[in-house]
């Protein structure tokens, strides 16, 4: 599922406003926002994989329940994202209105927006990412870093205290060099996202790499998959790929077949994150990041 | 301005602004042309009977200034929620068994008993 650009922009604007209400620079503090808005926070163990967080409205009181069994411990990155996601439901007018109107989950669903095909959960995720990493602050830091895409994502993750995956998605939105990011769960591709710019303008639409067997020897992703999954400070692996190899409907040697920098890092037991970007390095200054080489 | 009262303030709006306000439903159309303009923007497909009923309700409400005109549904919503209903939105929610629901209820009750945090709202 994907949101319309106009809707995504609306949510982004709300998220940035709420973040700026909290602070105008540095990290946004989701628990401080809860306190300011009178939203109570409860941490408890609700069972493994039952839910991460839950926004509840009862008797005129808003509260967020955080499930510690899913790793949502106070002050953890996961808890920060979970609270921010729930703050998205709280601040996005349409979500709030539905909850105030007493919209209840159906049957066995955990939440009011869990029916298949409903966009609210994605909207709350987009809110959370842009609340924790407000675009203006994110772009400023990204520009100042002047690092390769994956190294930049790792540094920004520390800067904003966010998860690797959500930081990578924000990096994909704002770093014009990034073409596609892919999350690998051991031997299989978990999910991937192609940059809007490259999807629309250059037409890289079908990501072909789906399982480990398709990966060439000595590529960065394969090397990262072989790294120890008990460690969270694995090295960044680097290699080069071509768009014809990674994407469908791109003719080898054609004008759209360009060299890509492939970078990958193991994120402990959560798998591997791979970032494919164009080779021309100094970025952002020209705001383009379009392919400069072809062969 | 009317000829009868030359100094009377009027609510006459520039045509483009009036057109835009009609299109977004902020101004009631008063001419057939304006009605057509407003109808083109109408996304809900209400039957003439439904429109008539809603209009009658509006007329009655306008006649009685004590009647609460709830244009926003938020008032209705708050009334709905007064009966101890629970509304919830979950992140990564799976099927919830009775035990989990009981635990949630327990947390909710506990949180309701706790004094509210310092709030700006």
Short mmCIF file of C-alpha atoms in Angstrom, two decimals:
data_model
loop_
_atom_site.label_atom_id
_atom_site.label_comp_id
_atom_site.label_asym_id
_atom_site.label_seq_id
_atom_site.Cartn_x
_atom_site.Cartn_y
_atom_site.Cartn_z
CA UNK A 1 0.00 0.00 0.00
CA UNK A 2 1.20 3.50 -0.79
CA UNK A 3 -0.26 6.86 0.14
CA UNK A 4 -0.99 9.61 -2.34
CA UNK A 5 1.76 12.21 -2.32
CA UNK A 6 -0.68 14.94 -1.25
CA UNK A 7 -1.86 12.88 1.73
CA UNK A 8 1.70 12.02 2.69
CA UNK A 9 2.56 15.73 2.59
CA UNK A 10 -0.39 16.54 4.87
CA UNK A 11 0.80 14.01 7.44
CA UNK A 12 4.36 15.19 7.13
CA UNK A 13 3.23 18.74 7.86
CA UNK A 14 1.30 17.67 10.98
CA UNK A 15 4.26 15.62 12.21
CA UNK A 16 6.73 18.45 11.71
CA UNK A 17 4.39 20.91 13.46
CA UNK A 18 4.05 18.64 16.49
CA UNK A 19 7.81 18.06 16.55
CA UNK A 20 8.50 21.81 16.39
CA UNK A 21 6.03 22.36 19.21
CA UNK A 22 8.25 20.10 21.29
CA UNK A 23 11.62 21.54 20.23
CA UNK A 24 13.09 23.43 17.31
CA UNK A 25 16.32 21.48 17.08
CA UNK A 26 17.89 18.25 18.23
CA UNK A 27 15.95 15.14 19.20
CA UNK A 28 12.21 15.14 19.61
CA UNK A 29 11.02 13.63 22.88
CA UNK A 30 7.85 11.60 22.41
CA UNK A 31 7.25 11.10 26.14
CA UNK A 32 7.49 14.86 26.71
CA UNK A 33 4.86 15.38 24.02
CA UNK A 34 2.60 12.85 25.77
CA UNK A 35 3.05 14.69 29.03
CA UNK A 36 2.22 18.04 27.43
CA UNK A 37 -0.89 16.65 25.80
CA UNK A 38 -2.06 14.82 28.90
CA UNK A 39 -1.68 11.38 27.28
CA UNK A 40 -0.89 8.78 29.93
CA UNK A 41 1.82 6.20 29.30
CA UNK A 42 1.60 2.65 30.58
CA UNK A 43 4.33 0.02 30.18
CA UNK A 44 3.39 -3.57 30.85
CA UNK A 45 3.82 -7.07 29.50
CA UNK A 46 0.89 -7.98 27.26
CA UNK A 47 2.39 -11.06 25.65
CA UNK A 48 4.89 -11.72 22.90
CA UNK A 49 3.85 -10.37 19.47
CA UNK A 50 0.37 -9.33 20.62
CA UNK A 51 0.97 -5.68 19.76
CA UNK A 52 3.67 -3.06 20.13
CA UNK A 53 1.61 -0.18 21.36
CA UNK A 54 -1.99 0.80 21.72
CA UNK A 55 -3.68 4.18 21.87
CA UNK A 56 -6.72 3.94 24.08
CA UNK A 57 -9.47 6.47 24.73
CA UNK A 58 -11.69 5.84 27.71
CA UNK A 59 -13.83 8.15 29.82
CA UNK A 60 -12.26 11.25 28.35
CA UNK A 61 -8.71 10.02 28.97
CA UNK A 62 -6.14 9.20 26.29
CA UNK A 63 -3.48 6.66 27.12
CA UNK A 64 -0.78 4.72 25.29
CA UNK A 65 -0.03 1.17 26.35
CA UNK A 66 3.49 -0.06 25.49
CA UNK A 67 4.08 -3.79 25.32
CA UNK A 68 7.44 -4.57 26.95
CA UNK A 69 7.21 -8.17 25.70
CA UNK A 70 7.80 -6.75 22.20
CA UNK A 71 10.81 -4.75 23.34
CA UNK A 72 9.02 -1.47 24.05
CA UNK A 73 10.99 -0.67 27.19
CA UNK A 74 11.08 2.91 28.49
CA UNK A 75 13.56 5.03 26.50
CA UNK A 76 14.31 2.31 23.94
CA UNK A 77 14.30 3.23 20.21
CA UNK A 78 11.44 0.82 19.64
CA UNK A 79 9.36 2.43 22.37
CA UNK A 80 10.08 5.89 20.93
CA UNK A 81 8.79 4.79 17.53
CA UNK A 82 5.78 3.01 19.03
CA UNK A 83 4.75 6.07 21.09
CA UNK A 84 5.28 8.29 18.05
CA UNK A 85 3.12 5.98 15.94
CA UNK A 86 0.32 6.20 18.51
CA UNK A 87 0.78 9.98 18.70
CA UNK A 88 0.12 9.87 14.96
CA UNK A 89 -3.32 8.37 15.57
CA UNK A 90 -3.83 11.01 18.25
CA UNK A 91 -2.86 13.96 16.04
CA UNK A 92 -4.12 12.99 12.59
CA UNK A 93 -7.61 14.53 12.65
CA UNK A 94 -9.37 11.72 10.77
CA UNK A 95 -7.95 9.03 13.08
CA UNK A 96 -8.75 10.99 16.20
CA UNK A 97 -12.30 11.65 15.02
CA UNK A 98 -12.88 7.96 14.33
CA UNK A 99 -11.57 7.00 17.74
CA UNK A 100 -13.64 9.69 19.45
CA UNK A 101 -16.67 8.42 17.57
CA UNK A 102 -16.17 5.13 19.33
CA UNK A 103 -14.90 3.12 16.40
CA UNK A 104 -14.13 -0.24 17.92
CA UNK A 105 -12.06 -3.11 16.58
CA UNK A 106 -13.99 -5.82 14.81
CA UNK A 107 -13.91 -9.36 16.10
CA UNK A 108 -10.44 -10.42 17.04
CA UNK A 109 -8.65 -7.34 15.72
CA UNK A 110 -6.43 -5.50 18.12
CA UNK A 111 -7.07 -2.01 16.83
CA UNK A 112 -9.71 0.07 15.11
CA UNK A 113 -7.63 0.40 11.94
CA UNK A 114 -6.51 -3.20 11.54
CA UNK A 115 -8.93 -4.19 8.78
CA UNK A 116 -7.14 -5.22 5.63
CA UNK A 117 -6.60 -2.42 3.16
CA UNK A 118 -7.00 0.45 5.67
CA UNK A 119 -4.29 3.11 5.30
CA UNK A 120 -4.35 4.43 8.88
CA UNK A 121 -1.51 2.27 10.20
CA UNK A 122 0.74 3.33 7.33
CA UNK A 123 -0.26 6.96 7.93
CA UNK A 124 0.66 6.64 11.61
CA UNK A 125 4.04 5.14 10.61
CA UNK A 126 4.68 8.05 8.25
CA UNK A 127 3.74 10.45 11.04
CA UNK A 128 6.12 8.68 13.45
CA UNK A 129 9.08 8.77 11.05
CA UNK A 130 8.61 12.44 10.26
CA UNK A 131 7.94 13.34 13.88
CA UNK A 132 11.11 11.67 15.13
CA UNK A 133 13.14 12.79 12.10
CA UNK A 134 11.59 16.11 11.04
CA UNK A 135 12.56 16.60 7.38
CA UNK A 136 14.20 20.02 7.83
CA UNK A 137 16.44 18.75 10.64
CA UNK A 138 17.07 15.46 8.83
CA UNK A 139 18.17 17.11 5.57
CA UNK A 140 20.41 19.60 7.41
CA UNK A 141 22.20 16.78 9.21
CA UNK A 142 22.37 14.61 6.11
CA UNK A 143 23.92 17.44 4.12
CA UNK A 144 26.40 18.24 6.86
CA UNK A 145 27.49 14.62 7.20
CA UNK A 146 28.85 14.27 3.65
CA UNK A 147 29.06 10.51 4.03
CA UNK A 148 28.21 7.56 1.83
CA UNK A 149 24.48 6.73 1.96
CA UNK A 150 24.55 3.81 4.40
CA UNK A 151 27.15 5.43 6.67
CA UNK A 152 24.92 8.51 6.66
CA UNK A 153 21.90 6.44 7.65
CA UNK A 154 23.84 4.82 10.51
CA UNK A 155 25.01 8.22 11.77
CA UNK A 156 21.53 9.73 11.51
CA UNK A 157 20.07 6.77 13.32
CA UNK A 158 22.29 7.59 16.29
CA UNK A 159 21.59 11.30 15.97
CA UNK A 160 17.81 10.88 16.06
CA UNK A 161 17.74 7.69 18.17
CA UNK A 162 15.57 5.84 15.67
CA UNK A 163 15.50 2.35 14.24
CA UNK A 164 17.73 1.44 11.32
CA UNK A 165 14.77 0.64 9.11
CA UNK A 166 12.81 3.85 9.73
CA UNK A 167 15.99 5.93 9.32
CA UNK A 168 16.74 4.13 6.06
CA UNK A 169 13.24 4.90 4.77
CA UNK A 170 13.67 8.55 5.70
CA UNK A 171 17.08 8.45 4.00
CA UNK A 172 15.44 7.07 0.86
CA UNK A 173 13.01 10.02 0.88
CA UNK A 174 15.60 12.72 1.35
CA UNK A 175 18.94 11.48 0.00
CA UNK A 176 18.75 11.91 -3.78
CA UNK A 177 21.55 9.37 -4.32
CA UNK A 178 19.57 6.44 -2.92
CA UNK A 179 17.80 4.34 -5.55
CA UNK A 180 16.44 1.43 -3.52
CA UNK A 181 16.65 -0.02 -0.03
CA UNK A 182 16.12 -3.68 0.70
CA UNK A 183 15.63 -5.50 3.98
CA UNK A 184 16.78 -9.13 4.01
CA UNK A 185 15.64 -11.74 6.50
CA UNK A 186 18.45 -14.25 6.21
CA UNK A 187 17.85 -16.00 2.90
CA UNK A 188 14.89 -14.04 1.61
CA UNK A 189 14.07 -10.46 0.76
CA UNK A 190 11.78 -9.12 3.50
CA UNK A 191 10.74 -5.87 1.83
CA UNK A 192 12.15 -3.25 -0.47
CA UNK A 193 11.39 0.37 -1.39
CA UNK A 194 12.35 2.17 -4.55
CA UNK A 195 12.93 5.92 -4.41
CA UNK A 196 10.00 7.84 -5.88
CA UNK A 197 12.33 9.81 -8.10
CA UNK A 198 13.91 6.75 -9.68
CA UNK A 199 10.60 4.91 -9.83
CA UNK A 200 8.85 7.73 -11.70
CA UNK A 201 11.56 9.43 -13.72
CA UNK A 202 14.00 6.67 -14.53
CA UNK A 203 11.52 3.84 -14.47
CA UNK A 204 13.31 1.44 -12.12
CA UNK A 205 10.19 -0.35 -11.00
CA UNK A 206 10.71 -4.07 -10.60
CA UNK A 207 13.33 -5.08 -8.05
CA UNK A 208 14.49 -8.51 -9.14
CA UNK A 209 16.49 -9.78 -6.17
CA UNK A 210 14.25 -11.93 -4.00
CA UNK A 211 16.39 -14.68 -2.54
CA UNK A 212 19.95 -15.41 -1.53
CA UNK A 213 20.63 -17.66 -4.53
CA UNK A 214 20.22 -14.70 -6.88
CA UNK A 215 22.96 -12.71 -5.16
CA UNK A 216 26.35 -12.77 -6.88
CA UNK A 217 29.40 -13.98 -4.96
CA UNK A 218 31.24 -11.24 -3.10
CA UNK A 219 28.35 -8.78 -3.27
CA UNK A 220 27.84 -6.58 -0.20
CA UNK A 221 24.46 -8.07 0.73
CA UNK A 222 25.76 -11.63 0.69
CA UNK A 223 28.77 -10.62 2.80
CA UNK A 224 26.51 -8.89 5.34
CA UNK A 225 24.20 -11.92 5.44
CA UNK A 226 27.22 -14.00 6.39
CA UNK A 227 28.15 -11.67 9.28
CA UNK A 228 27.47 -12.73 12.86
CA UNK A 229 23.83 -12.07 13.76
CA UNK A 230 24.67 -11.68 17.45
CA UNK A 231 26.37 -8.36 16.89
CA UNK A 232 24.87 -4.90 16.32
CA UNK A 233 28.10 -3.23 15.21
CA UNK A 234 28.77 -5.23 12.08
CA UNK A 235 30.88 -3.58 9.39
CA UNK A 236 29.36 -1.90 6.35
CA UNK A 237 30.00 -4.05 3.28
CA UNK A 238 30.51 -2.43 -0.11
CA UNK A 239 30.33 -3.61 -3.70
CA UNK A 240 29.10 -2.46 -7.09
CA UNK A 241 26.04 -3.60 -9.02
CA UNK A 242 24.24 -2.52 -12.17
CA UNK A 243 20.63 -1.46 -12.57
CA UNK A 244 20.14 -4.05 -15.32
CA UNK A 245 21.02 -6.73 -12.79
CA UNK A 246 18.82 -5.36 -10.01
CA UNK A 247 15.76 -4.18 -11.94
CA UNK A 248 13.46 -5.73 -14.49
CA UNK A 249 12.90 -4.12 -17.89
CA UNK A 250 16.30 -2.42 -17.91
CA UNK A 251 18.36 -3.41 -20.96
CA UNK A 252 21.97 -4.31 -20.21
CA UNK A 253 24.22 -1.66 -21.74
CA UNK A 254 21.26 0.62 -22.44
CA UNK A 255 20.93 4.23 -21.36
CA UNK A 256 19.26 3.33 -18.07
CA UNK A 257 21.82 0.69 -17.18
CA UNK A 258 24.08 2.46 -14.71
CA UNK A 259 26.51 1.44 -11.99
CA UNK A 260 25.14 1.33 -8.47
CA UNK A 261 26.99 1.40 -5.18
CA UNK A 262 25.69 -1.52 -3.12
CA UNK A 263 26.13 -1.20 0.64
CA UNK A 264 24.83 -3.59 3.27
CA UNK A 265 25.02 -4.01 7.01
CA UNK A 266 23.77 -6.68 9.38
CA UNK A 267 21.35 -5.43 12.00
CA UNK A 268 21.82 -8.22 14.53
CA UNK A 269 19.04 -10.80 14.50
CA UNK A 270 16.78 -8.41 12.56
CA UNK A 271 18.53 -9.25 9.28
CA UNK A 272 20.40 -7.15 6.77
CA UNK A 273 19.73 -3.73 5.33
CA UNK A 274 21.02 -3.10 1.82
CA UNK A 275 21.19 0.34 0.22
CA UNK A 276 21.76 0.82 -3.51
CA UNK A 277 22.77 4.30 -4.62
CA UNK A 278 24.18 6.08 -7.64
CA UNK A 279 27.95 6.28 -7.80
CA UNK A 280 28.39 10.04 -8.06
CA UNK A 281 29.19 10.78 -4.49
CA UNK A 282 29.07 14.46 -3.56
CA UNK A 283 25.36 14.96 -3.22
CA UNK A 284 22.60 17.10 -2.08
CA UNK A 285 24.50 20.29 -2.89
CA UNK A 286 23.05 20.08 -6.40
CA UNK A 287 19.89 18.37 -5.18
CA UNK A 288 19.95 16.10 -8.18
CA UNK A 289 21.87 12.94 -7.51
CA UNK A 290 20.87 11.63 -10.91
CA UNK A 291 23.03 9.03 -12.56
CA UNK A 292 26.16 10.55 -13.99
CA UNK A 293 27.65 7.49 -15.60
CA UNK A 294 26.42 5.02 -18.04
CA UNK A 295 28.10 2.30 -19.99
CA UNK B 1 -24.21 48.18 -0.59
CA UNK B 2 -27.98 48.53 -0.98
CA UNK B 3 -29.55 51.69 -2.33
CA UNK B 4 -31.93 51.92 0.63
CA UNK B 5 -29.16 52.06 3.21
CA UNK B 6 -26.11 53.52 1.50
CA UNK B 7 -23.89 53.14 4.57
CA UNK B 8 -24.94 49.61 5.35
CA UNK B 9 -22.15 47.04 5.36
CA UNK B 10 -22.78 44.18 3.01
CA UNK B 11 -21.29 40.74 2.84
CA UNK B 12 -20.63 41.11 -0.85
CA UNK B 13 -17.58 39.10 -1.78
CA UNK B 14 -15.36 39.28 -4.83
CA UNK B 15 -16.79 36.83 -7.40
CA UNK B 16 -13.75 34.56 -7.40
CA UNK B 17 -13.72 34.29 -3.60
CA UNK B 18 -17.47 33.67 -3.47
CA UNK B 19 -17.10 30.95 -6.11
CA UNK B 20 -14.31 29.28 -4.12
CA UNK B 21 -16.29 29.45 -0.87
CA UNK B 22 -19.33 27.91 -2.56
CA UNK B 23 -17.16 25.16 -4.00
CA UNK B 24 -15.78 24.26 -0.59
CA UNK B 25 -19.23 24.43 1.01
CA UNK B 26 -18.53 27.43 3.24
CA UNK B 27 -21.22 29.63 1.65
CA UNK B 28 -24.81 28.69 0.85
CA UNK B 29 -25.50 29.04 -2.89
CA UNK B 30 -28.29 31.49 -3.65
CA UNK B 31 -28.68 31.38 -7.43
CA UNK B 32 -29.35 28.40 -9.74
CA UNK B 33 -25.89 28.86 -11.21
CA UNK B 34 -24.33 28.73 -7.75
CA UNK B 35 -26.40 25.68 -6.83
CA UNK B 36 -25.06 23.91 -9.91
CA UNK B 37 -21.53 24.93 -8.94
CA UNK B 38 -21.98 23.60 -5.40
CA UNK B 39 -23.56 20.37 -6.65
CA UNK B 40 -20.59 19.68 -8.87
CA UNK B 41 -18.40 19.59 -5.76
CA UNK B 42 -20.82 17.40 -3.84
CA UNK B 43 -19.18 14.05 -3.28
CA UNK B 44 -21.86 12.36 -1.19
CA UNK B 45 -24.74 10.93 -3.15
CA UNK B 46 -27.71 11.79 -0.99
CA UNK B 47 -31.23 11.24 -2.27
CA UNK B 48 -33.59 14.26 -2.58
CA UNK B 49 -35.50 12.92 0.45
CA UNK B 50 -32.34 12.83 2.54
CA UNK B 51 -31.43 16.36 1.45
CA UNK B 52 -34.96 17.53 2.28
CA UNK B 53 -34.88 15.91 5.74
CA UNK B 54 -31.47 17.41 6.50
CA UNK B 55 -32.64 20.81 5.32
CA UNK B 56 -35.77 20.67 7.50
CA UNK B 57 -33.62 19.77 10.48
CA UNK B 58 -31.36 22.71 9.73
CA UNK B 59 -34.35 25.07 9.39
CA UNK B 60 -35.77 23.92 12.72
CA UNK B 61 -32.40 24.36 14.37
CA UNK B 62 -32.04 27.86 12.94
CA UNK B 63 -35.50 28.76 14.26
CA UNK B 64 -34.56 27.68 17.74
CA UNK B 65 -31.41 29.44 18.96
CA UNK B 66 -31.21 27.16 21.99
CA UNK B 67 -30.75 24.14 19.75
CA UNK B 68 -27.15 23.01 19.52
CA UNK B 69 -26.04 23.04 15.92
CA UNK B 70 -23.44 20.29 15.75
CA UNK B 71 -21.94 20.82 12.36
CA UNK B 72 -18.85 18.97 13.44
CA UNK B 73 -19.55 15.44 14.51
CA UNK B 74 -17.22 15.80 17.45
CA UNK B 75 -20.06 16.65 19.85
CA UNK B 76 -21.96 13.50 18.91
CA UNK B 77 -18.77 11.54 19.22
CA UNK B 78 -18.10 12.73 22.74
CA UNK B 79 -21.62 11.78 23.74
CA UNK B 80 -21.10 8.32 22.32
CA UNK B 81 -17.99 7.89 24.37
CA UNK B 82 -19.60 8.76 27.67
CA UNK B 83 -20.81 5.22 28.17
CA UNK B 84 -17.43 3.81 29.15
CA UNK B 85 -16.72 2.55 25.65
CA UNK B 86 -13.14 1.75 24.78
CA UNK B 87 -11.62 2.93 21.51
CA UNK B 88 -8.20 1.69 20.59
CA UNK B 89 -5.68 1.72 17.78
CA UNK B 90 -2.86 -0.79 17.98
CA UNK B 91 0.57 -0.86 16.34
CA UNK B 92 1.42 -4.29 14.92
CA UNK B 93 -1.71 -5.70 16.52
CA UNK B 94 -2.42 -9.40 16.31
CA UNK B 95 -5.40 -11.40 17.46
CA UNK B 96 -6.10 -10.58 21.09
CA UNK B 97 -7.22 -13.37 23.41
CA UNK B 98 -9.33 -12.94 26.52
CA UNK B 99 -6.30 -12.91 28.77
CA UNK B 100 -4.67 -10.04 26.86
CA UNK B 101 -7.92 -8.10 26.75
CA UNK B 102 -8.27 -8.53 30.51
CA UNK B 103 -4.74 -7.28 30.99
CA UNK B 104 -5.45 -4.26 28.82
CA UNK B 105 -8.60 -3.53 30.81
CA UNK B 106 -6.64 -3.79 34.04
CA UNK B 107 -4.04 -1.31 32.71
CA UNK B 108 -6.75 1.07 31.57
CA UNK B 109 -8.41 1.02 34.98
CA UNK B 110 -5.08 1.54 36.69
CA UNK B 111 -4.25 4.47 34.42
CA UNK B 112 -7.65 6.04 35.02
CA UNK B 113 -7.04 5.96 38.75
CA UNK B 114 -3.65 7.65 38.39
CA UNK B 115 -3.61 11.44 38.53
CA UNK B 116 -3.16 13.02 35.09
CA UNK B 117 0.31 14.20 34.06
CA UNK B 118 0.90 17.96 33.95
CA UNK B 119 -0.94 18.81 30.82
CA UNK B 120 -1.13 21.92 28.70
CA UNK B 121 -4.52 21.03 27.28
#
